[in-house]
Amino acid sequence: MNLKLDFAVLLHDEYPKLLVEGVVNMLQLTGYAWLLAMILGTTLALIRMTQNRWAERAVAVYVEYHQNVPMLVQIFLWYFGVTTLLPDFAQLWVNQHHSEFLFAIIAVGMCMSAYISEDLRSGIRSIPRAQMEAARALGMSYLKASRLVILPQALRIALPTLVSHTVLLFKNTSLAMAIGVAELTYATREIESQSFHTVEVYLLATMIYLGISLLIMAVGSVLENRYRIKAR
Amino acid sequence: MTDILTILRDNWVLLLIGQYPNGPLGGLAITLILSVVGLALAFPVSLLLAIARVSPIAMLRVPATIVVYVVRSVPLIMFIFWVYFFAPLLIGRTVSGFTTMLVTLVIYQAAYLAEVIRAGIEGLPKGQIEASRALGMSYLQTTVKIVLPQALYNMLPAMVSQFVSTIKETSLGYVISVNELTFAANQVNSTLLTKPFPVFILLAMIYFALCFLLTRYARYLERHIASKRAGSLRTMPAKPAPAAAPV
């Protein structure tokens, strides 16, 4: 095997543009999907907390579905399947407006919201019920008590698993390449097939993924230290 | 719903075993073979990684830690492409998609499984190691006879969950055209053309049935082991643990 690394190749032609676009798309996908996952996940966790039996079952089905089906299959189902169920004008709109990006956000966000709701639920469960009762007795509404008393503590307890699931979400945005979202993995393959400098471009992409994952983990551990609940 | 049943009736052979008698094995069969063999091969590697991760010798601990962190920080799809491009270069001949996927799964699962086993090792009470060392057992003896049997037994539920992850990860074989379940479903979809929604719902349902059963089994094991630990702490360490891979 004769390997000569020539990273200067990656500066030729339109490669830098492809790479930068790939990284930007990847980060946007991660950001939007993360927001969706957090909002949905928190909502689901709060619904489960109400202890209404039917609501609880519905959330359980949602969570089990998203945890037991591969994310790639979920992406396919949204992109190839759900689009065909839309009314004609919506299909037309979706086809003209980079639907792959939109559906990747929905698929990744909804899948990860199942994991995040489970993280938050175990966080919420570790807080004594008496705190909710006390907050309600002080005249707070259910939502206000959740927002001001329960969630701030539950979030801190759930932080380590939330961070590792954020990393998982970030890594899984790479699956969006299967439906043609021009994120980093997609750009990497493009450049590889045009330039044949396989090692350089895959090494660079791997380093970018590695760097951002480690960055998320580092930010997570800083947050964990700052917001640790002091022992009483 | 009738669509789904019709598709299942017309294509169950392709989804289950691919073109097997007349061509290569495929579909669900390949998915299962990949995940079972992948996890079984990853197990010994992960055991060594986990032991190195908790070793007092920095020469072992540091490289193992780096390997685990790197593998866990990079998407599986990147590893698939690395193996896809470099396995042929390394051994000098073409490598089938199946082998590529298997090698990738072994690398990836070894790192994840190592963390599961490490958690099991670190979850044991320190007193046990001290006691066995005080009885004159060497570090190696303590690890093999005292620590690992208990750590592996306690971590059985987590290993079943890891098996579920492996099944889900085999779906990525699709990107390098490994003839597994997701790939088979895509073939069905491209022959039918007009029924993508029922096809992919069916695909999701097959994965769900398989993985949900295993997840349930993991939860059952978890309760079983927890009640065993709580109920008879004194007899627990004496019980020999099934040390083989959970598959």
Coordinates of C-alpha atoms in Angstrom, one line a residue:
Chain A
M1 CA 0.0 0.0 0.0
N2 CA 1.5 3.3 -1.1
L3 CA -0.1 6.2 0.7
K4 CA 0.9 9.7 0.0
L5 CA -1.4 12.2 1.7
D6 CA -2.0 15.4 -0.3
F7 CA -4.5 17.5 1.5
A8 CA -3.9 20.4 -0.9
V9 CA -6.1 18.5 -3.3
L10 CA -9.1 19.4 -1.2
L11 CA -8.6 23.1 -2.0
H12 CA -9.0 22.5 -5.7
D13 CA -12.0 23.2 -7.8
E14 CA -15.3 23.4 -6.0
Y15 CA -14.2 21.0 -3.2
P16 CA -13.9 23.7 -0.4
K17 CA -17.4 24.9 -1.3
L18 CA -18.9 21.4 -1.2
L19 CA -17.2 20.8 2.2
V20 CA -18.3 24.0 3.8
E21 CA -21.8 23.5 2.5
G22 CA -21.8 20.0 3.9
V23 CA -20.7 21.2 7.3
V24 CA -23.2 24.0 7.3
N25 CA -26.1 21.7 6.3
M26 CA -25.0 19.1 8.9
L27 CA -25.0 21.8 11.7
Q28 CA -28.3 23.2 10.6
L29 CA -29.8 19.7 10.5
T30 CA -28.4 19.0 13.9
G31 CA -29.7 22.3 15.3
Y32 CA -33.2 22.1 14.0
A33 CA -33.6 18.4 14.8
W34 CA -32.3 19.0 18.3
L35 CA -34.7 21.8 18.9
L36 CA -37.6 19.6 17.6
A37 CA -36.4 16.7 19.8
M38 CA -36.1 18.8 22.9
I39 CA -39.5 20.5 22.5
L40 CA -41.3 17.2 21.6
G41 CA -39.4 15.3 24.2
T42 CA -40.2 17.7 27.0
T43 CA -43.9 17.7 26.0
L44 CA -44.0 13.9 26.0
A45 CA -42.4 13.7 29.4
L46 CA -44.9 16.2 30.8
I47 CA -47.8 14.3 29.3
R48 CA -46.5 11.1 30.9
M49 CA -46.2 12.9 34.3
T50 CA -50.0 13.7 34.3
Q51 CA -50.7 10.0 35.0
N52 CA -53.7 9.9 32.7
R53 CA -53.7 6.3 31.7
W54 CA -54.6 6.8 28.1
A55 CA -52.2 9.7 27.5
E56 CA -49.5 7.6 29.1
R57 CA -50.1 4.6 26.9
A58 CA -50.1 6.8 23.8
V59 CA -46.7 8.2 24.7
A60 CA -45.4 4.8 25.5
V61 CA -46.4 3.5 22.1
Y62 CA -44.7 6.6 20.5
V63 CA -41.5 6.0 22.4
E64 CA -41.4 2.2 21.8
Y65 CA -42.0 2.7 18.0
H66 CA -39.2 5.3 17.7
Q67 CA -36.7 3.3 19.8
N68 CA -37.3 -0.1 18.1
V69 CA -37.2 0.9 14.5
P70 CA -33.9 1.8 12.8
M71 CA -33.6 5.6 12.2
L72 CA -32.8 5.0 8.5
V73 CA -36.1 3.2 8.1
Q74 CA -37.9 6.1 9.8
I75 CA -36.2 8.5 7.4
F76 CA -37.3 6.4 4.4
L77 CA -40.9 6.2 5.7
W78 CA -41.1 10.0 6.0
Y79 CA -39.3 10.8 2.8
F80 CA -40.8 8.1 0.5
G81 CA -43.9 7.2 2.3
V82 CA -45.5 10.1 4.1
T83 CA -45.0 12.4 1.1
T84 CA -47.3 10.3 -1.0
L85 CA -50.1 10.7 1.5
L86 CA -50.0 14.5 1.3
P87 CA -52.6 16.3 -0.8
D88 CA -51.4 17.3 -4.3
F89 CA -50.7 21.0 -3.7
A90 CA -48.6 20.0 -0.6
Q91 CA -46.7 17.4 -2.6
L92 CA -45.9 20.0 -5.2
W93 CA -44.7 22.5 -2.6
V94 CA -42.6 19.9 -0.9
N95 CA -41.0 18.8 -4.2
Q96 CA -40.0 22.3 -5.0
H97 CA -38.6 23.2 -1.6
H98 CA -35.8 20.7 -0.7
S99 CA -38.2 18.4 1.0
E100 CA -35.3 16.0 1.9
F101 CA -33.9 18.5 4.3
L102 CA -37.3 19.1 5.9
F103 CA -38.1 15.4 6.3
A104 CA -34.7 14.6 7.6
I105 CA -35.3 17.1 10.4
I106 CA -38.7 15.7 11.2
A107 CA -37.4 12.0 11.1
V108 CA -34.3 12.6 13.2
G109 CA -36.0 15.0 15.6
M110 CA -39.0 12.8 16.2
C111 CA -36.9 9.7 16.7
M112 CA -34.6 11.4 19.2
S113 CA -37.5 13.0 21.0
A114 CA -38.4 9.5 22.2
Y115 CA -35.0 9.1 23.8
I116 CA -35.0 12.6 25.2
S117 CA -38.5 12.1 26.8
E118 CA -37.2 8.9 28.4
D119 CA -34.2 10.8 29.8
L120 CA -36.4 13.5 31.2
R121 CA -38.9 11.0 32.6
S122 CA -36.2 9.3 34.6
G123 CA -35.1 12.7 35.7
I124 CA -38.6 13.7 36.8
R125 CA -39.1 10.3 38.5
S126 CA -36.1 10.9 40.7
I127 CA -37.7 14.0 42.2
P128 CA -40.0 13.3 45.2
R129 CA -43.7 13.7 44.4
A130 CA -44.0 15.8 47.5
Q131 CA -42.3 18.6 45.7
M132 CA -45.1 18.8 43.1
E133 CA -47.7 18.6 45.9
A134 CA -46.0 21.4 47.8
A135 CA -45.8 23.5 44.7
R136 CA -49.5 22.9 44.0
A137 CA -50.4 23.6 47.6
L138 CA -48.6 27.0 47.3
G139 CA -51.1 27.9 44.5
M140 CA -49.0 27.2 41.4
S141 CA -50.7 25.7 38.4
Y142 CA -49.6 22.3 37.1
L143 CA -47.6 23.9 34.3
K144 CA -46.1 26.5 36.5
A145 CA -45.0 24.0 39.1
S146 CA -43.5 21.8 36.3
R147 CA -41.7 24.8 34.8
L148 CA -40.4 26.3 38.0
V149 CA -39.9 23.4 40.4
I150 CA -39.8 20.0 38.7
L151 CA -38.1 20.6 35.3
P152 CA -35.1 22.6 36.4
Q153 CA -34.1 19.8 38.8
A154 CA -35.1 17.0 36.4
L155 CA -33.0 18.6 33.6
R156 CA -29.9 18.7 35.8
I157 CA -30.3 15.0 36.8
A158 CA -30.9 14.0 33.2
L159 CA -28.0 16.1 31.8
P160 CA -25.5 13.3 31.3
T161 CA -27.9 11.1 29.3
L162 CA -29.2 14.2 27.4
V163 CA -25.6 15.0 26.4
S164 CA -24.9 11.5 25.1
H165 CA -28.2 11.5 23.2
T166 CA -27.3 14.9 21.7
V167 CA -24.1 13.3 20.4
L168 CA -26.1 10.4 19.0
L169 CA -28.4 12.9 17.3
F170 CA -25.5 14.7 15.8
K171 CA -23.9 11.4 14.5
N172 CA -27.2 10.2 13.1
T173 CA -27.7 13.3 10.9
S174 CA -25.2 11.5 8.7
L175 CA -28.1 9.1 7.7
A176 CA -29.8 11.9 5.9
M177 CA -27.3 11.3 3.0
A178 CA -29.4 8.3 2.1
I179 CA -32.2 10.6 0.9
G180 CA -29.9 13.1 -0.7
V181 CA -29.4 15.8 1.9
A182 CA -26.1 17.4 1.1
E183 CA -24.6 17.1 4.5
L184 CA -21.0 16.3 5.4
T185 CA -21.1 12.5 4.6
Y186 CA -22.8 13.3 1.3
A187 CA -20.2 15.9 0.4
T188 CA -17.4 13.5 1.3
R189 CA -18.7 10.9 -1.1
E190 CA -19.2 13.5 -3.8
I191 CA -15.6 14.7 -3.5
E192 CA -14.3 11.1 -3.2
S193 CA -15.9 10.1 -6.4
Q194 CA -14.7 13.1 -8.3
S195 CA -11.1 13.3 -7.0
F196 CA -10.3 9.7 -6.0
H197 CA -8.4 11.1 -3.0
T198 CA -10.2 8.8 -0.7
V199 CA -7.9 8.9 2.4
E200 CA -7.7 12.7 2.5
V201 CA -11.3 13.5 2.3
Y202 CA -12.5 10.7 4.6
L203 CA -9.8 11.6 7.1
L204 CA -10.9 15.2 7.1
A205 CA -14.6 14.3 7.5
T206 CA -13.9 11.8 10.3
M207 CA -11.9 14.5 12.1
I208 CA -14.7 17.0 11.8
Y209 CA -17.2 14.5 13.2
L210 CA -14.8 13.5 15.9
G211 CA -14.1 17.2 16.8
I212 CA -17.7 18.2 17.0
S213 CA -18.7 15.1 19.0
L214 CA -15.9 15.7 21.5
L215 CA -16.9 19.4 21.7
I216 CA -20.5 18.5 22.5
M217 CA -19.2 16.1 25.2
A218 CA -16.9 18.8 26.6
V219 CA -19.6 21.4 26.8
G220 CA -21.8 18.7 28.5
S221 CA -19.3 18.1 31.2
V222 CA -18.8 21.8 31.8
L223 CA -22.6 22.2 32.2
E224 CA -22.7 19.2 34.4
N225 CA -20.2 20.7 36.7
R226 CA -21.8 24.1 36.8
Y227 CA -25.3 23.0 37.4
R228 CA -24.7 20.1 39.7
I229 CA -27.3 20.0 42.5
K230 CA -25.3 20.6 45.7
A231 CA -25.6 17.9 48.3
R232 CA -27.9 18.9 51.1
Chain B
M1 CA -53.9 -2.0 5.7
T2 CA -55.0 -4.4 2.9
D3 CA -52.1 -3.0 0.9
I4 CA -49.7 -4.0 3.5
L5 CA -51.1 -7.5 3.7
T6 CA -51.0 -7.9 -0.1
I7 CA -47.4 -6.7 -0.2
L8 CA -46.5 -9.1 2.6
R9 CA -48.3 -12.0 0.8
D10 CA -46.6 -11.3 -2.5
N11 CA -43.1 -10.5 -1.2
W12 CA -42.6 -12.4 2.0
V13 CA -40.0 -14.7 0.5
L14 CA -37.9 -11.8 -0.8
L15 CA -38.2 -10.0 2.6
L16 CA -37.4 -13.1 4.5
I17 CA -34.5 -14.9 2.6
G18 CA -34.0 -12.8 -0.5
Q19 CA -33.5 -14.8 -3.7
Y20 CA -32.0 -17.6 -1.7
P21 CA -32.4 -20.9 -3.5
N22 CA -31.7 -19.2 -6.9
G23 CA -29.4 -16.5 -5.6
P24 CA -27.6 -15.1 -2.6
L25 CA -29.3 -15.2 0.8
G26 CA -30.9 -11.9 1.8
G27 CA -33.6 -10.0 3.7
L28 CA -34.3 -10.7 7.3
A29 CA -32.1 -13.7 7.3
I30 CA -29.0 -11.6 6.5
T31 CA -30.0 -9.0 9.0
L32 CA -30.1 -11.6 11.7
I33 CA -26.9 -13.4 10.7
L34 CA -25.1 -10.0 10.5
S35 CA -26.2 -9.0 14.0
V36 CA -25.7 -12.3 15.7
V37 CA -22.3 -13.0 14.2
G38 CA -21.3 -9.4 14.5
L39 CA -22.1 -9.2 18.2
A40 CA -20.6 -12.6 18.9
L41 CA -17.3 -11.6 17.2
A42 CA -17.4 -8.2 18.9
F43 CA -17.8 -9.8 22.4
P44 CA -14.2 -11.1 22.9
V45 CA -12.8 -7.8 21.5
S46 CA -15.0 -5.8 23.8
L47 CA -14.0 -7.9 26.8
L48 CA -10.3 -7.2 26.2
L49 CA -11.1 -3.5 25.7
A50 CA -13.1 -3.3 28.9
I51 CA -10.4 -5.0 30.9
A52 CA -7.8 -2.6 29.4
R53 CA -10.1 0.4 30.2
V54 CA -10.1 -0.4 33.9
S55 CA -6.5 -1.6 34.0
P56 CA -4.1 0.1 36.5
I57 CA -1.5 0.0 33.7
A58 CA -1.6 3.3 31.7
M59 CA 0.0 1.7 28.7
L60 CA -3.2 -0.4 28.3
R61 CA -5.8 2.0 29.7
V62 CA -4.9 5.1 27.6
P63 CA -5.0 3.5 24.1
A64 CA -8.2 1.6 24.9
T65 CA -9.8 4.8 26.2
I66 CA -8.8 6.6 23.0
V67 CA -10.2 3.8 20.8
V68 CA -13.5 3.8 22.6
Y69 CA -13.9 7.6 22.5
V70 CA -13.0 7.8 18.8
V71 CA -15.3 5.0 17.7
R72 CA -18.2 6.4 19.8
S73 CA -17.7 9.9 18.4
V74 CA -17.9 9.1 14.7
P75 CA -21.0 8.0 12.8
L76 CA -21.3 4.4 11.9
I77 CA -21.7 5.3 8.2
M78 CA -18.2 6.8 8.2
F79 CA -16.8 3.5 9.5
I80 CA -18.7 1.6 6.9
F81 CA -17.0 3.7 4.2
W82 CA -13.6 3.4 5.8
V83 CA -13.9 -0.4 5.8
Y84 CA -15.5 -0.3 2.3
F85 CA -12.5 1.5 0.8
F86 CA -9.6 0.3 2.8
A87 CA -10.2 -3.4 3.5
P88 CA -9.6 -4.2 -0.2
L89 CA -6.4 -2.1 -0.1
L90 CA -5.2 -3.9 3.0
I91 CA -5.8 -7.5 2.0
G92 CA -5.3 -6.9 -1.7
R93 CA -8.5 -8.4 -3.1
T94 CA -12.2 -7.4 -3.3
V95 CA -14.3 -7.7 -0.2
S96 CA -18.0 -8.5 -0.3
G97 CA -20.6 -6.0 1.1
F98 CA -21.5 -8.6 3.8
T99 CA -17.9 -8.9 5.1
T100 CA -17.5 -5.1 5.0
M101 CA -20.7 -4.7 7.1
L102 CA -19.7 -7.5 9.5
V103 CA -16.2 -6.0 10.1
T104 CA -17.7 -2.5 10.7
L105 CA -20.2 -3.9 13.1
V106 CA -17.5 -5.7 15.0
I107 CA -15.4 -2.6 15.4
Y108 CA -18.4 -0.4 16.3
Q109 CA -20.1 -2.8 18.7
A110 CA -16.8 -3.7 20.4
A111 CA -16.4 -0.1 21.6
Y112 CA -20.0 0.1 22.7
L113 CA -20.1 -3.3 24.4
A114 CA -16.8 -2.5 26.1
E115 CA -18.5 0.5 27.8
V116 CA -21.3 -1.8 28.9
I117 CA -18.9 -4.3 30.4
R118 CA -16.9 -1.6 32.0
A119 CA -20.0 -0.2 33.7
G120 CA -20.6 -3.8 35.0
I121 CA -17.1 -4.1 36.3
E122 CA -17.2 -0.7 38.0
G123 CA -20.7 -1.4 39.5
L124 CA -19.3 -4.2 41.6
P125 CA -18.5 -3.4 45.3
K126 CA -14.8 -2.6 45.8
G127 CA -14.8 -5.0 48.8
Q128 CA -15.0 -8.0 46.5
I129 CA -11.8 -7.2 44.7
E130 CA -10.0 -6.4 48.0
A131 CA -11.3 -9.6 49.6
S132 CA -10.1 -11.8 46.7
R133 CA -6.7 -10.0 46.6
A134 CA -6.4 -10.5 50.4
L135 CA -7.1 -14.2 49.9
G136 CA -3.9 -14.3 47.8
M137 CA -5.5 -14.3 44.3
S138 CA -3.5 -12.4 41.6
Y139 CA -5.0 -9.5 39.7
L140 CA -5.6 -11.8 36.7
Q141 CA -7.3 -14.5 38.9
T142 CA -9.4 -11.8 40.5
T143 CA -10.5 -10.5 37.2
V144 CA -11.3 -13.8 35.6
K145 CA -12.8 -15.6 38.6
I146 CA -14.4 -12.9 40.7
V147 CA -15.0 -9.7 38.6
L148 CA -16.0 -10.9 35.1
P149 CA -18.5 -13.6 36.0
Q150 CA -20.5 -11.2 38.1
A151 CA -20.1 -8.1 35.9
L152 CA -21.2 -10.0 32.7
Y153 CA -24.1 -11.6 34.5
N154 CA -25.3 -8.3 35.8
M155 CA -24.9 -6.7 32.4
L156 CA -26.9 -9.3 30.5
P157 CA -29.9 -7.0 30.0
A158 CA -27.7 -4.2 28.7
M159 CA -26.2 -6.7 26.3
V160 CA -29.6 -7.7 25.0
S161 CA -30.2 -4.0 24.4
Q162 CA -26.9 -3.8 22.6
F163 CA -28.2 -6.7 20.4
V164 CA -31.2 -4.6 19.5
S165 CA -28.9 -1.7 18.6
T166 CA -26.9 -4.0 16.4
I167 CA -30.1 -5.2 14.5
K168 CA -31.0 -1.6 13.9
E169 CA -27.4 -0.8 12.7
T170 CA -27.5 -3.5 10.1
S171 CA -30.0 -1.4 8.2
L172 CA -27.1 0.8 7.2
G173 CA -25.9 -2.0 5.1
Y174 CA -28.3 -0.5 2.6
V175 CA -25.8 2.3 1.7
I176 CA -23.2 -0.2 0.5
S177 CA -25.9 -2.5 -1.1
V178 CA -25.7 -5.3 1.4
N179 CA -28.7 -7.5 0.6
E180 CA -30.4 -7.1 4.1
L181 CA -33.9 -6.3 5.1
T182 CA -33.9 -2.6 4.4
F183 CA -32.3 -3.2 1.0
A184 CA -34.9 -5.9 0.2
A185 CA -37.7 -3.6 1.1
N186 CA -36.3 -0.9 -1.2
Q187 CA -36.2 -3.5 -4.0
V188 CA -39.9 -4.3 -3.3
N189 CA -40.6 -0.6 -3.3
S190 CA -38.9 0.0 -6.7
T191 CA -40.8 -2.9 -8.3
L192 CA -44.1 -1.8 -7.0
L193 CA -43.3 2.0 -7.6
T194 CA -46.7 3.3 -6.4
K195 CA -46.9 2.0 -2.9
P196 CA -44.0 3.4 -0.9
F197 CA -46.0 4.1 2.2
P198 CA -47.3 0.6 2.8
V199 CA -43.9 -0.9 1.9
F200 CA -42.0 1.2 4.4
I201 CA -44.7 0.8 7.1
L202 CA -44.3 -3.0 6.6
L203 CA -40.5 -2.7 6.9
A204 CA -40.9 -0.6 10.1
M205 CA -43.3 -3.2 11.5
I206 CA -41.0 -6.1 10.9
Y207 CA -38.1 -4.3 12.7
F208 CA -40.5 -3.2 15.4
A209 CA -41.7 -6.7 16.1
L210 CA -38.2 -8.1 16.3
C211 CA -36.7 -5.3 18.4
F212 CA -39.7 -4.8 20.7
L213 CA -39.7 -8.5 21.7
L214 CA -36.0 -8.3 22.5
T215 CA -36.4 -5.0 24.4
R216 CA -39.2 -6.7 26.5
Y217 CA -36.9 -9.6 27.1
A218 CA -34.1 -7.3 28.3
R219 CA -36.6 -5.6 30.7
Y220 CA -37.6 -9.0 32.0
L221 CA -34.0 -10.0 32.5
E222 CA -33.4 -6.7 34.3
R223 CA -36.2 -7.3 36.8
H224 CA -35.2 -10.9 37.2
I225 CA -31.5 -10.1 38.0
A226 CA -32.5 -7.1 40.2
S227 CA -34.8 -9.3 42.3
K228 CA -32.2 -12.0 42.5
R229 CA -29.6 -9.6 43.8
A230 CA -32.0 -8.1 46.3
G231 CA -33.4 -11.4 47.4
S232 CA -30.4 -13.6 48.0
L233 CA -27.3 -11.4 48.3
R234 CA -25.4 -14.2 50.0
T235 CA -25.8 -16.8 47.3
M236 CA -25.5 -14.4 44.4
P237 CA -21.7 -14.5 44.0
A238 CA -21.6 -18.3 44.1
K239 CA -23.9 -18.6 41.1
P240 CA -21.9 -19.2 37.9
A241 CA -22.6 -16.6 35.3
P242 CA -23.2 -17.5 31.7
A243 CA -20.0 -16.0 30.3
A244 CA -20.8 -16.4 26.6
A245 CA -22.2 -13.7 24.3
P246 CA -25.9 -13.0 24.9
V247 CA -26.9 -14.3 21.5

